[in-house]
CSV table of C-alpha atoms in Angstrom, one decimal:
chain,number,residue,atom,x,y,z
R,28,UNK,CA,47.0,-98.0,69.0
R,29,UNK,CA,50.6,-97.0,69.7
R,30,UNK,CA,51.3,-93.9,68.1
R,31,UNK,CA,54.8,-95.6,66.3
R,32,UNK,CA,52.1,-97.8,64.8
R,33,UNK,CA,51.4,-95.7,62.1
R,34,UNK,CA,55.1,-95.1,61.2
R,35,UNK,CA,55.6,-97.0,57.7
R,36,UNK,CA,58.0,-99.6,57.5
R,37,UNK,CA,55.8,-102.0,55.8
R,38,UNK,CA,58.5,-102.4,52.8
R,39,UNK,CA,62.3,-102.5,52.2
R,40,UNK,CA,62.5,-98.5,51.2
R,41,UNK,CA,61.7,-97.8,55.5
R,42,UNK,CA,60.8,-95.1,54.6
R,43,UNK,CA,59.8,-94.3,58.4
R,44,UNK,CA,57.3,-91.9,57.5
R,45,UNK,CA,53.7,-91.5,59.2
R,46,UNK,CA,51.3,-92.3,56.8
R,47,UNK,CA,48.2,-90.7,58.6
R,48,UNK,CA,49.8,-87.2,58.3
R,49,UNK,CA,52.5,-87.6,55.2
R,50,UNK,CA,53.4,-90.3,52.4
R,51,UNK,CA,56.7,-92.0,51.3
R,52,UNK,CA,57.7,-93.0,48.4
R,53,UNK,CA,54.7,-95.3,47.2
R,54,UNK,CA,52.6,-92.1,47.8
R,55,UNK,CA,49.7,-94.6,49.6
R,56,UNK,CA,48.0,-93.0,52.1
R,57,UNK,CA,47.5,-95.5,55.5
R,58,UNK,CA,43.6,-96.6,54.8
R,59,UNK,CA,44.2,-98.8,52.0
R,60,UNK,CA,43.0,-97.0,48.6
R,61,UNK,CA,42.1,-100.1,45.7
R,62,UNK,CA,41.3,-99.5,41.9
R,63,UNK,CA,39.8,-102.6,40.8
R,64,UNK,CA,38.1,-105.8,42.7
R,65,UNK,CA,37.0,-108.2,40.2
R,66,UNK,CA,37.1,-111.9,38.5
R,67,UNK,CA,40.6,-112.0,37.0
R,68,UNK,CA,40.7,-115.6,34.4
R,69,UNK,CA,44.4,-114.5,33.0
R,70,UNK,CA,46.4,-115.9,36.1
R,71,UNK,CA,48.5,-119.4,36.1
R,72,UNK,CA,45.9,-122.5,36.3
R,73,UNK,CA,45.8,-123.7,39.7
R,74,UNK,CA,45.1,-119.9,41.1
R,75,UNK,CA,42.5,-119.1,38.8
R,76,UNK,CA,40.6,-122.6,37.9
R,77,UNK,CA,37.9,-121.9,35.1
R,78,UNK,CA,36.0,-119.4,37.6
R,79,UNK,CA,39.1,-116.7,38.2
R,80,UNK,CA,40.6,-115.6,41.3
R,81,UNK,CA,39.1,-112.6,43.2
R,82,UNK,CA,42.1,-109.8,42.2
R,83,UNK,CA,42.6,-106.7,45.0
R,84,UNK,CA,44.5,-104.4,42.9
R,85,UNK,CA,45.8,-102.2,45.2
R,86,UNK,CA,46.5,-98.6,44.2
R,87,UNK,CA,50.3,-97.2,44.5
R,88,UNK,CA,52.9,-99.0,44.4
R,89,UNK,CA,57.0,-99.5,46.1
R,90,UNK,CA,58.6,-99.7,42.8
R,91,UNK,CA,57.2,-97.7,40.1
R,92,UNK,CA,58.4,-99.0,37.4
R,93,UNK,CA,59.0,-97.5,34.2
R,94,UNK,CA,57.5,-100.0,32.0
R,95,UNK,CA,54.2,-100.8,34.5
R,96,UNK,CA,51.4,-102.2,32.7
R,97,UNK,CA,49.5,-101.4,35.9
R,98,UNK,CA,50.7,-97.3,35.4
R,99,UNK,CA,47.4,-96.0,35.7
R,100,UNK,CA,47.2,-96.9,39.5
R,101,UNK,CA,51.4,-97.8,40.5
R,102,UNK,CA,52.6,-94.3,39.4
R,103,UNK,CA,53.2,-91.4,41.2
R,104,UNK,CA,50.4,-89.7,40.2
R,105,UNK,CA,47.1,-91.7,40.4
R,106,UNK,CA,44.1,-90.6,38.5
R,107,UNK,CA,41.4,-90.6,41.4
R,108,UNK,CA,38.4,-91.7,38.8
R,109,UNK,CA,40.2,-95.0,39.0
R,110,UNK,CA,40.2,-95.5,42.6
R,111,UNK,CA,37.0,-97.3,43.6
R,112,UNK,CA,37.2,-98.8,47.3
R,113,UNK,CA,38.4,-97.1,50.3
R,114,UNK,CA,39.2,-98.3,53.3
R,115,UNK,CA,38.5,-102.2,55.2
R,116,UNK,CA,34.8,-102.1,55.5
R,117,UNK,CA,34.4,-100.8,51.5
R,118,UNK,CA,37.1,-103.2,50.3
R,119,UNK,CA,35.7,-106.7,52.1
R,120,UNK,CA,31.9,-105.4,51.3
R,121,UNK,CA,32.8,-106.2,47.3
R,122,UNK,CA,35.4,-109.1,47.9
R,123,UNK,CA,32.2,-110.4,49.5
R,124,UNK,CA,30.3,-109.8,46.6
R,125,UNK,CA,33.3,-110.8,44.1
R,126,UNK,CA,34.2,-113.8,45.6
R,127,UNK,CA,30.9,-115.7,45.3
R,128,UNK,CA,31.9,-115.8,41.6
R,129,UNK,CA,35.2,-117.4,41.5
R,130,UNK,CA,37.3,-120.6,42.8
R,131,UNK,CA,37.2,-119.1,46.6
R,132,UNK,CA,40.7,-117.6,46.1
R,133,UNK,CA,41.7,-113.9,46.8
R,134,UNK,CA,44.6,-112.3,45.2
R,135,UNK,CA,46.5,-109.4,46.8
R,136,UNK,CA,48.0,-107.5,44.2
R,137,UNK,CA,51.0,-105.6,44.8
R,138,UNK,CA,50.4,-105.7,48.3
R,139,UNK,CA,53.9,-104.8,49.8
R,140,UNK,CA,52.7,-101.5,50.7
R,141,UNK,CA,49.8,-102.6,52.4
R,142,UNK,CA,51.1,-105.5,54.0
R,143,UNK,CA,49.6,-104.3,57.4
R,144,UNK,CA,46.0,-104.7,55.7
R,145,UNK,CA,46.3,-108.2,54.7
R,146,UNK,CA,45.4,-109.5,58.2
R,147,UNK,CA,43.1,-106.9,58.9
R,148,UNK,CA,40.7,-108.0,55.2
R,149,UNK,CA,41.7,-111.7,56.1
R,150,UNK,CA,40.2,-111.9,59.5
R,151,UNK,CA,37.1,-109.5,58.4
R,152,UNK,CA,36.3,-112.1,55.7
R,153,UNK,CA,36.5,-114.9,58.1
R,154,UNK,CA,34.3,-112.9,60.5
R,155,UNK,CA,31.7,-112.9,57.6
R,156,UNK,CA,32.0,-116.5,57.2
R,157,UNK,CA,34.3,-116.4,53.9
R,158,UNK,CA,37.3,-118.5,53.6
R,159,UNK,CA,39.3,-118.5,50.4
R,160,UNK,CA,42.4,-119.5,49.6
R,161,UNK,CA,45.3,-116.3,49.9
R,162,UNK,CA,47.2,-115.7,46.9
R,163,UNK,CA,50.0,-113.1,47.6
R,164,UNK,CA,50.9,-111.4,44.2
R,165,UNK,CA,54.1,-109.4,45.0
R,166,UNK,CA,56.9,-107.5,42.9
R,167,UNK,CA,58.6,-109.1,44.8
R,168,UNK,CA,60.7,-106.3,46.7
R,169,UNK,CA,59.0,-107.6,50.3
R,170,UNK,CA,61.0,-107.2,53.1
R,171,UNK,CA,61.0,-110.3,55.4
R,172,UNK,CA,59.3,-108.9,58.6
R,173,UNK,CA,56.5,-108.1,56.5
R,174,UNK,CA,56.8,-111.7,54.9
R,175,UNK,CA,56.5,-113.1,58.0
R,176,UNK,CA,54.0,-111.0,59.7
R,177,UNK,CA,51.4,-112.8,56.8
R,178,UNK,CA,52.3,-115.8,56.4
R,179,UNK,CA,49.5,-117.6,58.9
R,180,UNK,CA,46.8,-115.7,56.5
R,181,UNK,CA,49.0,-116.3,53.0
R,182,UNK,CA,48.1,-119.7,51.6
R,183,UNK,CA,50.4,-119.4,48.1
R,184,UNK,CA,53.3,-116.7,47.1
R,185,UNK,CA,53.1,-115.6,43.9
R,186,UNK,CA,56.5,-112.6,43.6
R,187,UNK,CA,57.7,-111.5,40.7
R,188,UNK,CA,61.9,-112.5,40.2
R,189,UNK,CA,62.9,-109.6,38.1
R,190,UNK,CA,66.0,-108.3,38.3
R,191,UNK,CA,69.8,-109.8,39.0
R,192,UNK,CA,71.1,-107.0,37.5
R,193,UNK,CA,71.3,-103.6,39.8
R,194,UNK,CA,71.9,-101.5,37.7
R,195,UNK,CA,68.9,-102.9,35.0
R,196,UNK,CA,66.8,-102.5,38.6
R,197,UNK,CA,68.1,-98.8,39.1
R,198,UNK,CA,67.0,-98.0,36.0
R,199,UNK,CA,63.6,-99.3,35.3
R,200,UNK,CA,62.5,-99.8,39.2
R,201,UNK,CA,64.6,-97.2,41.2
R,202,UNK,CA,65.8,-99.8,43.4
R,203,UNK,CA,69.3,-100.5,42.6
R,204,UNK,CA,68.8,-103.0,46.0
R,205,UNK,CA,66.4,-105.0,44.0
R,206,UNK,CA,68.5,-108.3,43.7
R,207,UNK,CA,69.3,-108.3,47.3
R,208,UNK,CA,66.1,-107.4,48.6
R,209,UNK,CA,64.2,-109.9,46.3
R,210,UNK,CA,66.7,-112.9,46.9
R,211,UNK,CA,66.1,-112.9,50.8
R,212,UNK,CA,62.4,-112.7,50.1
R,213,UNK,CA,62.1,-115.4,47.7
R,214,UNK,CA,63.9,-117.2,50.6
R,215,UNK,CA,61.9,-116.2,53.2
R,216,UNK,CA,59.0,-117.6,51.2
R,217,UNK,CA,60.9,-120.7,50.5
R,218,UNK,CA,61.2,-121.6,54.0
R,219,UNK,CA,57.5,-120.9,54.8
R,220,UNK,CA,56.1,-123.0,52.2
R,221,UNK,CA,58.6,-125.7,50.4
R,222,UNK,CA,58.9,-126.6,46.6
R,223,UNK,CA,55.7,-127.5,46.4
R,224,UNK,CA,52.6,-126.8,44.9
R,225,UNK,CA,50.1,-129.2,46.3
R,226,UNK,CA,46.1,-129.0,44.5
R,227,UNK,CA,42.9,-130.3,45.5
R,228,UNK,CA,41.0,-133.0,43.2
R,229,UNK,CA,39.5,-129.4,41.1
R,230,UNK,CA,43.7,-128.8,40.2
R,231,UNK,CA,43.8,-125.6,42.6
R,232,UNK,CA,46.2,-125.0,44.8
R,233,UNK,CA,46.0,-124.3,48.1
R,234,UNK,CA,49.3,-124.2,49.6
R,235,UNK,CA,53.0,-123.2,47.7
R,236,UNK,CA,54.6,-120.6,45.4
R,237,UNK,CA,55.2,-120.1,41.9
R,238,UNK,CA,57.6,-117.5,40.9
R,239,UNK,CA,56.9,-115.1,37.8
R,240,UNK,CA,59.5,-113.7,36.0
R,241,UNK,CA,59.2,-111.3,32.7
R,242,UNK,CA,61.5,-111.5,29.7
R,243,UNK,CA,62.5,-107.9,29.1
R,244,UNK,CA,63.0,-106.9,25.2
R,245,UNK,CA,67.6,-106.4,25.1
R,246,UNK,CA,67.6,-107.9,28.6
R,247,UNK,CA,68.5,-111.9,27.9
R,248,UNK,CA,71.5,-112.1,30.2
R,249,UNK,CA,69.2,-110.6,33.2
R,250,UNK,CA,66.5,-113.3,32.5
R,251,UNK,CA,69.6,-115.7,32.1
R,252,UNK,CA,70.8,-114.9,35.6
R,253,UNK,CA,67.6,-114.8,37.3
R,254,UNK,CA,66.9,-118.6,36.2
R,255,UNK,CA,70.6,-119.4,37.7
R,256,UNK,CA,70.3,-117.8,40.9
R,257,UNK,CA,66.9,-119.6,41.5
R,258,UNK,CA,68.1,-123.3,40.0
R,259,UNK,CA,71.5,-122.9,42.4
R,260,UNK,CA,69.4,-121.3,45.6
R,261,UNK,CA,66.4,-122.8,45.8
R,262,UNK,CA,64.8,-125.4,43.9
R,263,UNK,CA,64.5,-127.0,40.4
R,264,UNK,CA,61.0,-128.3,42.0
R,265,UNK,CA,59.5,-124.7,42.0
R,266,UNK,CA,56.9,-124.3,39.8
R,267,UNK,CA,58.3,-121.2,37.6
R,268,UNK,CA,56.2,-118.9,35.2
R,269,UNK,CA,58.3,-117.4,32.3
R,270,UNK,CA,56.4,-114.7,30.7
R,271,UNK,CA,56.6,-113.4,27.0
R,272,UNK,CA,53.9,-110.5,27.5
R,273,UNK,CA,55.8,-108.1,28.1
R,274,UNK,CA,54.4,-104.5,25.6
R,275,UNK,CA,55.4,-101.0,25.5
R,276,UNK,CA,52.8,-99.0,27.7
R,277,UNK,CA,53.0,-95.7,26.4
R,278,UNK,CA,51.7,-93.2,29.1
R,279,UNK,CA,53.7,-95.5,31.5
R,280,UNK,CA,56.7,-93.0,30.9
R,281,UNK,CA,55.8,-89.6,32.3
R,282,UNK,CA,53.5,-91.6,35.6
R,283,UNK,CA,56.3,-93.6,36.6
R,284,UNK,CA,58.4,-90.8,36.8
R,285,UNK,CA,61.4,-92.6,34.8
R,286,UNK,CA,62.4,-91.7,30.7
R,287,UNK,CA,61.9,-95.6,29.1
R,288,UNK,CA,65.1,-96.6,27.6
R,289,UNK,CA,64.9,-97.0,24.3
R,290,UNK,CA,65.2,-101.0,24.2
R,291,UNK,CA,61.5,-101.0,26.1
R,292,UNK,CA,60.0,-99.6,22.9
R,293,UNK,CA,59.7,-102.9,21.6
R,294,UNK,CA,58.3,-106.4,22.6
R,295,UNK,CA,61.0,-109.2,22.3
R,296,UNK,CA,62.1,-111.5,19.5
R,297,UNK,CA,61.8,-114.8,19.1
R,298,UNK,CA,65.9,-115.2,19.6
R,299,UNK,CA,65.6,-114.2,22.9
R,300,UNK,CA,62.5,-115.5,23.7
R,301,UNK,CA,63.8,-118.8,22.9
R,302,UNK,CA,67.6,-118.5,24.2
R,303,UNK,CA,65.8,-118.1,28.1
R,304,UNK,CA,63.2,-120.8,27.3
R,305,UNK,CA,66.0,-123.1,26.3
R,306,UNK,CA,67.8,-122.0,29.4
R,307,UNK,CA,65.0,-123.1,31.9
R,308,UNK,CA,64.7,-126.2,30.5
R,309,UNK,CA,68.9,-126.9,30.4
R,310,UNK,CA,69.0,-125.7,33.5
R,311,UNK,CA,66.2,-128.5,34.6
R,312,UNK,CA,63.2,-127.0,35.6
R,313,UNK,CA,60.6,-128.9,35.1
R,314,UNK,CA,57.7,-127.3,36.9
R,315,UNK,CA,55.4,-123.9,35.9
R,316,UNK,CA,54.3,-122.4,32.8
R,317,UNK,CA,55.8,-120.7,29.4
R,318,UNK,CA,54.0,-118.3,27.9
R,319,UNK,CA,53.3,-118.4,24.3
R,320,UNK,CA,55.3,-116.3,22.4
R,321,UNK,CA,52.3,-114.1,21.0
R,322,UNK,CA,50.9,-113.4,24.1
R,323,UNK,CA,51.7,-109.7,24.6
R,324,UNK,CA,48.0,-107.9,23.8
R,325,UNK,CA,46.6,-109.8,26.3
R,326,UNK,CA,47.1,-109.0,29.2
R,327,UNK,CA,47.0,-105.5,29.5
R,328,UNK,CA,44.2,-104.0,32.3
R,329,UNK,CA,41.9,-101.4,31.8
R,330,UNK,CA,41.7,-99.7,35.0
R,331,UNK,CA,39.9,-96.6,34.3
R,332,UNK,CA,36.8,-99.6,34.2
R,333,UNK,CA,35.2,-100.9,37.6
R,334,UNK,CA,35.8,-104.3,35.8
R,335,UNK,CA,39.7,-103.9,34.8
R,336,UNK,CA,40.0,-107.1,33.1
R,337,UNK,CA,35.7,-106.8,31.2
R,338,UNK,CA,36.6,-108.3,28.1
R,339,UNK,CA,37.9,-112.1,29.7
């Protein structure tokens, strides 16, 4: 291997440093480090069927944001008594094992980071005569080499669409380049896979994207403008999941290396949960998922378990 092969520029931060000797921002080292491998039931329907999807949770993160339910392995500082699998051979031995139990689909979580190991498990799994469906679940802030460099092994994008406000990304993410970055991705993504969402005769899909995004409590006009930009640039078609589960993680603070603003302290109202429901629906999507109201105890991970999700 070429010696420039190990300088990270796996994500939009290019951060150009070489992860065998130093780290960037993300603080990941190159072998891939991953906290949890398990059956995950809490995902949309046709990823997770009545079996679960096989979720790679992978430790660190290219955001680190303030308000991470995911803290305990996305911040800064990860506890190393929640890092389980290192390296390929550790991390396909229990997908192996794992995947046996669900729908045959595989999750990478938070994968931007890591984008260069997605092939690398992908093709080891096939070598061991394992096949499942490739979910990509992504923040979002991809750049679109990377994008590109898996889509023959990504089967269905799921990205978070956070922010449309820069400053509201500076803030909570550290990535004032958030709404930029995130646009072309979404696009990139777009152009690989179509509006679709196509299923098999079991209602799981095997090829498409949905797009997440998370109200945020004193935030309406972001969600507002997140649902424009998608309905004017890509497609009423998509299949979008609006999410009410947003909870203040306390501990999230002081990992993710940011003071939460004082409008995070609280979980959001029914006014403006139901002025950006309302929205998606005037705006004319017709397609995804809307998350109860009362759903934000339940979906909080435990990682300091093996099993991060045991109680599902």
């Amino acid at each position: 291997m070429n010696q420039t092969d190990w300088i990270c520029t796996s994500c939009p931060r290019q951060c150009g440093v070489d992860r065998t000797l130093a780290k960037g921002y993300c603080q990941a080292p190159h072998q891939p480090e991953v906290a949890s491998i398990c059956v995950h039931k809490g995902e949309e329907p046709p990823i997770c069927g009545t079996k679960g999807i096989c979720n790679i949770f992978f430790a660190h993160c290219n955001l680190h944001c303030c308000f991470c339910q995911n803290y305990q392995i996305s911040g800064v500082h990860v506890d190393e008594s929640c890092l389980y699998y290192r390296g390929l051979e550790a991390v396909c031995d229990r997908v192996e094992e794992v995947l046996a139990q669900t729908e045959n689909i595989i999750g990478f979580v938070s994968p931007a980071h890591y984008s260069y190991c997605v092939p690398q498990i992908v093709e080891e799994l096939h070598r061991r005569g394992c096949f499942p469906t490739v979910v990509y679940n992504t923040n979002g802030y991809d750049s679109v080499e990377s994008l590109k460099m898996v889509a023959p092994y990504v089967d269905v994008y799921l990205p978070d669409f956070k922010y449309m406000d820069s400053s509201l990304a500076a803030t909570l993410s550290h990535a004032a380049d958030y709404p930029e970055v995130a646009q072309k991705a979404l696009l990139e993504m777009y152009s690989q896979k179509g509006s679709g969402l196509p299923t098999d005769d079991d209602g799981l899909a095997y090829r498409g994207i949905i797009i997440r995004h998370l109200i945020l409590p004193g935030q309406v006009d972001n969600s507002l403008r997140v649902l424009d930009w998608m309905a004017d640039n890509l497609s009423l078609n998509l299949h979008i999941s609006l999410m009410s589960q947003y909870t203040p993680i306390f501990g999230a603070e002081g990992d993710a290396g940011g003071q939460v603003p004082e409008y995070l302290l609280r979980t959001i109202t029914q006014e403006e949960y139901d002025r950006v429901v309302d929205h998606f629906y005037e705006l004319g999507f017709h397609r995804g998922w809307v998350q109860e109201f009362s759903s934000q105890q339940h979906y909080v991970p435990q990682f300091s378990n093996r099993e991060a999700f045991e109680s599902e």
